[in-house]
Coordinates of C-alpha atoms in Angstrom, one line a residue:
M13 CA 0.1 -0.1 -0.2
F14 CA 2.6 2.4 1.2
I15 CA 4.8 1.8 -2.0
E16 CA 2.0 2.5 -4.1
S17 CA 1.5 6.0 -2.1
A18 CA 4.9 7.1 -2.9
F19 CA 4.8 6.3 -6.4
M20 CA 0.9 7.7 -6.8
L21 CA 2.3 10.6 -5.2
S22 CA 4.9 11.2 -7.2
Q23 CA 2.9 11.2 -10.3
L24 CA 0.4 13.6 -8.8
S25 CA 3.4 16.0 -8.2
P26 CA 5.5 15.3 -11.3
N27 CA 7.8 18.0 -11.1
T28 CA 9.2 16.9 -7.6
S29 CA 11.8 14.6 -6.4
L30 CA 10.2 12.2 -4.0
P31 CA 12.5 10.3 -1.7
S32 CA 12.6 6.8 -2.3
P33 CA 9.4 4.4 -2.0
P34 CA 9.7 2.7 1.5
G35 CA 11.0 -0.9 0.1
C36 CA 12.8 -2.1 2.6
G37 CA 10.1 -1.0 5.3
W38 CA 7.5 -2.6 3.3
A39 CA 9.6 -6.0 2.7
L40 CA 10.3 -5.9 6.6
A41 CA 6.8 -6.2 7.1
F42 CA 4.9 -8.0 4.5
A43 CA 7.1 -11.0 4.1
P44 CA 6.9 -12.0 7.9
A45 CA 3.2 -11.2 8.0
M46 CA 2.2 -13.5 5.2
G47 CA 4.3 -16.2 6.3
T48 CA 3.5 -16.5 9.7
L49 CA -0.1 -16.4 8.6
S50 CA 0.4 -19.0 6.7
R51 CA 1.9 -20.9 9.8
Y52 CA -1.7 -20.3 11.2
F53 CA -4.1 -22.4 9.2
S54 CA -4.0 -26.0 8.3
S55 CA -7.2 -25.5 6.2
Q56 CA -9.1 -22.5 4.6
R57 CA -5.6 -21.1 4.2
S58 CA -6.7 -19.5 0.7
L59 CA -9.5 -17.8 2.4
A60 CA -7.4 -16.3 5.1
T61 CA -4.6 -15.6 2.7
G62 CA -7.6 -13.6 0.8
L63 CA -9.0 -11.9 3.8
A64 CA -5.6 -10.6 4.5
L65 CA -4.6 -9.6 1.3
T66 CA -8.1 -7.8 0.4
G67 CA -6.9 -4.9 3.1
N68 CA -4.2 -4.2 0.5
G69 CA -6.8 -3.6 -2.4
L70 CA -9.3 -1.4 -0.5
S71 CA -6.8 0.7 0.9
S72 CA -5.3 1.6 -2.3
F73 CA -8.8 1.9 -3.6
G74 CA -9.8 4.7 -1.1
L75 CA -5.8 6.2 -1.3
S76 CA -5.8 7.4 -4.8
P77 CA -8.6 9.9 -4.5
L78 CA -7.4 10.8 -1.1
L79 CA -3.9 11.3 -1.9
R80 CA -5.1 13.5 -4.9
L81 CA -6.9 15.4 -2.3
L82 CA -4.3 16.0 0.2
A83 CA -1.7 17.0 -2.5
D84 CA -4.0 19.6 -3.6
T85 CA -4.4 20.7 0.0
L86 CA -1.4 20.0 2.3
G87 CA 1.1 19.6 -0.9
W88 CA 3.1 16.2 -1.5
R89 CA 5.0 16.7 1.6
G90 CA 1.9 16.8 3.8
A91 CA 0.5 13.8 2.2
L92 CA 3.2 11.8 2.6
L93 CA 3.5 12.9 6.3
V94 CA -0.1 11.6 6.7
V95 CA 0.6 8.6 4.7
S96 CA 3.3 7.9 7.2
A97 CA 1.2 8.2 10.1
L98 CA -0.9 5.6 8.6
G99 CA 2.0 3.3 8.0
L100 CA 3.0 3.4 12.0
H101 CA -0.4 1.5 12.9
L102 CA 1.9 -1.6 11.4
V103 CA 3.7 -1.6 14.7
V104 CA 0.5 -2.4 16.5
C105 CA -0.4 -4.9 14.5
G106 CA 2.9 -6.8 14.3
V107 CA 2.7 -6.8 18.4
L108 CA -0.4 -8.6 17.9
L109 CA 1.3 -11.5 15.9
R110 CA 2.3 -14.3 17.7
P111 CA 5.0 -16.4 16.0
L112 CA 3.9 -20.3 16.7
V113 CA 6.5 -23.4 17.2
L114 CA 5.6 -26.2 14.3
R115 CA 6.9 -29.9 13.9
G116 CA 9.8 -30.0 11.5
D117 CA 11.3 -26.0 12.4
R118 CA 14.7 -25.6 11.9
P119 CA 16.7 -24.4 14.6
A120 CA 16.9 -20.4 14.4
S121 CA 20.5 -20.2 13.3
A122 CA 19.8 -22.3 10.5
T123 CA 16.9 -20.6 9.0
L124 CA 18.5 -17.6 8.0
F125 CA 18.3 -17.1 4.1
D126 CA 17.6 -20.7 3.7
V127 CA 18.7 -20.8 0.2
G128 CA 18.5 -24.7 -0.1
L129 CA 14.9 -24.2 -1.1
F130 CA 15.6 -23.0 -4.6
A131 CA 16.9 -27.0 -4.9
Q132 CA 13.1 -27.6 -4.8
R133 CA 12.1 -27.8 -8.5
G134 CA 8.5 -26.6 -7.6
F135 CA 10.2 -24.0 -5.4
A136 CA 12.5 -22.8 -7.8
A137 CA 10.1 -22.8 -10.9
F138 CA 7.3 -20.9 -8.5
A139 CA 9.7 -18.3 -7.8
L140 CA 11.1 -17.8 -11.4
A141 CA 7.6 -17.4 -12.4
A142 CA 6.9 -15.0 -9.7
A143 CA 9.5 -12.9 -10.7
L144 CA 8.9 -12.8 -14.3
L145 CA 5.4 -11.8 -13.7
A146 CA 6.3 -8.9 -11.6
A147 CA 8.3 -7.6 -14.5
G148 CA 4.8 -5.9 -15.4
Y149 CA 2.6 -6.7 -12.2
F150 CA 3.0 -3.4 -10.5
T151 CA 3.3 -1.5 -13.9
P152 CA -0.5 -0.5 -14.2
Y153 CA -0.5 1.2 -11.0
L154 CA 2.2 3.7 -12.3
H155 CA 0.8 4.4 -15.8
L156 CA -2.8 4.1 -15.2
E157 CA -3.0 7.8 -14.3
P158 CA -0.7 9.0 -16.5
L159 CA -2.8 7.2 -19.3
G160 CA -5.8 8.9 -18.3
R161 CA -4.1 12.1 -18.5
T162 CA -3.1 11.2 -21.9
L163 CA -6.6 10.3 -23.1
G164 CA -7.5 13.9 -21.7
L165 CA -9.8 12.3 -18.5
H166 CA -10.3 15.2 -15.7
P167 CA -7.6 14.7 -12.7
F168 CA -10.1 12.6 -10.7
Q169 CA -11.3 9.8 -13.5
S170 CA -7.8 9.3 -14.2
A171 CA -7.0 8.8 -10.2
A172 CA -10.8 6.8 -10.4
L173 CA -8.8 4.5 -12.8
V174 CA -6.6 3.6 -10.0
S175 CA -9.4 3.3 -7.8
F176 CA -11.2 1.1 -9.5
T177 CA -8.5 -1.2 -10.4
A178 CA -7.6 -1.7 -6.7
L179 CA -11.4 -2.4 -5.9
A180 CA -11.5 -4.8 -8.3
D181 CA -8.4 -6.4 -7.1
A182 CA -9.5 -6.4 -3.4
L183 CA -12.7 -8.3 -4.4
A184 CA -11.0 -10.6 -6.5
R185 CA -8.6 -11.7 -3.7
L186 CA -11.7 -12.6 -1.1
L187 CA -13.4 -14.6 -3.7
M188 CA -10.3 -16.1 -5.1
G189 CA -9.8 -17.2 -1.3
C190 CA -13.2 -18.7 -1.1
L191 CA -12.9 -20.6 -4.8
A192 CA -9.7 -21.9 -4.3
D193 CA -10.6 -23.5 -0.7
R194 CA -13.1 -25.5 -2.4
H195 CA -10.7 -27.2 -4.5
L196 CA -12.8 -27.1 -7.7
L197 CA -9.5 -27.0 -9.9
P198 CA -6.0 -28.3 -8.8
P199 CA -3.7 -25.2 -7.3
A200 CA -1.5 -25.6 -9.8
W201 CA -3.9 -25.4 -13.0
L202 CA -5.5 -22.3 -10.7
L203 CA -1.9 -20.7 -10.4
V204 CA -1.4 -20.9 -14.2
L205 CA -4.9 -19.6 -15.0
C206 CA -4.3 -16.6 -12.9
N207 CA -0.8 -15.9 -14.1
T208 CA -1.9 -16.1 -17.9
L209 CA -5.2 -13.9 -17.2
T210 CA -2.9 -11.2 -15.6
G211 CA -0.5 -11.4 -18.2
L212 CA -3.1 -11.0 -21.2
S213 CA -4.7 -7.8 -19.4
L214 CA -1.3 -6.3 -19.2
L215 CA -0.9 -7.0 -22.7
L216 CA -4.7 -5.6 -23.7
L217 CA -3.9 -2.5 -21.2
P218 CA -2.3 -0.3 -23.8
L219 CA -4.9 -0.7 -26.5
A220 CA -7.2 1.3 -24.2
G221 CA -8.5 4.4 -26.2
S222 CA -11.0 6.1 -24.1
Y223 CA -12.4 5.8 -20.5
A224 CA -14.5 3.2 -20.7
T225 CA -12.3 1.0 -22.1
A226 CA -9.4 2.0 -19.9
L227 CA -11.7 1.4 -16.8
G228 CA -12.7 -2.2 -18.1
L229 CA -9.3 -3.2 -18.9
G230 CA -8.0 -2.0 -15.2
M231 CA -10.6 -3.5 -13.8
L232 CA -10.0 -6.9 -15.5
Y233 CA -6.0 -6.7 -14.5
G234 CA -7.0 -5.8 -11.0
A235 CA -9.4 -8.9 -10.7
S236 CA -6.7 -11.3 -12.6
A237 CA -3.7 -9.8 -10.3
G238 CA -5.7 -10.1 -7.0
S239 CA -6.7 -13.8 -7.7
F240 CA -2.6 -14.5 -8.9
A241 CA -1.6 -12.8 -5.4
T242 CA -4.3 -15.0 -3.0
V243 CA -3.3 -18.1 -5.1
A244 CA 0.2 -17.7 -4.9
F245 CA 0.5 -17.2 -1.4
G246 CA -1.9 -19.8 -0.5
V247 CA 0.1 -22.6 -2.6
L248 CA 3.5 -21.7 -1.3
P249 CA 2.7 -23.6 1.7
E250 CA 2.1 -26.6 -0.1
I251 CA 5.2 -26.6 -1.9
V252 CA 7.9 -26.1 0.7
G253 CA 6.0 -26.9 3.9
A254 CA 4.6 -24.7 6.9
A255 CA 7.6 -25.0 8.4
R256 CA 10.0 -23.3 5.8
V257 CA 7.0 -20.9 4.6
V258 CA 8.6 -17.8 5.9
N259 CA 11.7 -17.8 4.4
A260 CA 10.2 -19.4 1.1
T261 CA 7.8 -16.1 1.4
G262 CA 10.8 -13.9 1.8
L263 CA 12.8 -15.6 -1.1
C264 CA 10.1 -15.2 -3.6
L265 CA 9.4 -11.6 -2.8
M266 CA 13.1 -10.9 -3.4
G267 CA 12.6 -12.1 -6.8
M268 CA 9.6 -10.6 -7.4
S269 CA 11.1 -7.3 -6.2
I270 CA 13.9 -7.9 -9.0
G271 CA 11.2 -8.2 -11.6
G272 CA 9.3 -5.2 -10.3
L273 CA 12.5 -3.1 -10.9
L274 CA 13.2 -3.6 -14.1
G275 CA 9.5 -3.6 -15.4
P276 CA 8.3 -0.1 -14.6
P277 CA 11.4 1.4 -16.0
L278 CA 11.1 -0.8 -19.2
S279 CA 7.6 -0.2 -19.7
G280 CA 8.1 3.6 -19.2
K281 CA 10.8 3.3 -21.9

């Protein structure tokens, strides 16, 4: 949420130089939270993951118009201070989490940077696919609002593109969590389906020529990307086991960060 906020603020104030997005803080909070959540559930794990990730999409839905309003009234510095104050609530949420001791847990000294996970073919393929997808995964949130400006839309209509994309993302995460736990499709097939739909939506998004088509394609992207996030984090414990899922989540996010680092500059180019 807060990385997206920094990027949104940079779009709202294109002539100012914003500080680097809070990638370190986001990584230190997100990876342990998702890994710990997976250890709490042996059944209905996808639903729990979807519920947790829904907050990301809902906050992005509300933040886009809110940041536009804050930037207009307080300037980008004031808007960033408000977002930072919201971010401090992560401390309270972190205090409420309690790590669980599971059978098969390794000693603390042996679990730092568990790169042996890459020796598992399933995890290696999963991490590579996630890194490749991440090259385009974050791109729409950076370029949807500039796309709206290119189409001649009102600034709040451009911000609405991001908001409704995030809303579709949030709803899809919750619905996919319910669907995945019903096991109507094997988890691997479901993951491939969500991955494919995300790629297709990214491929079609540049073809938008009006507000309606940009909104429709943006929401298609949001729904498919949100579904992928729920399925991916729900499947990961089944690949590596709950005892190693925290390290696996961190390593997977590291790979996604590399893809996410390359994707937006390449798309801008």
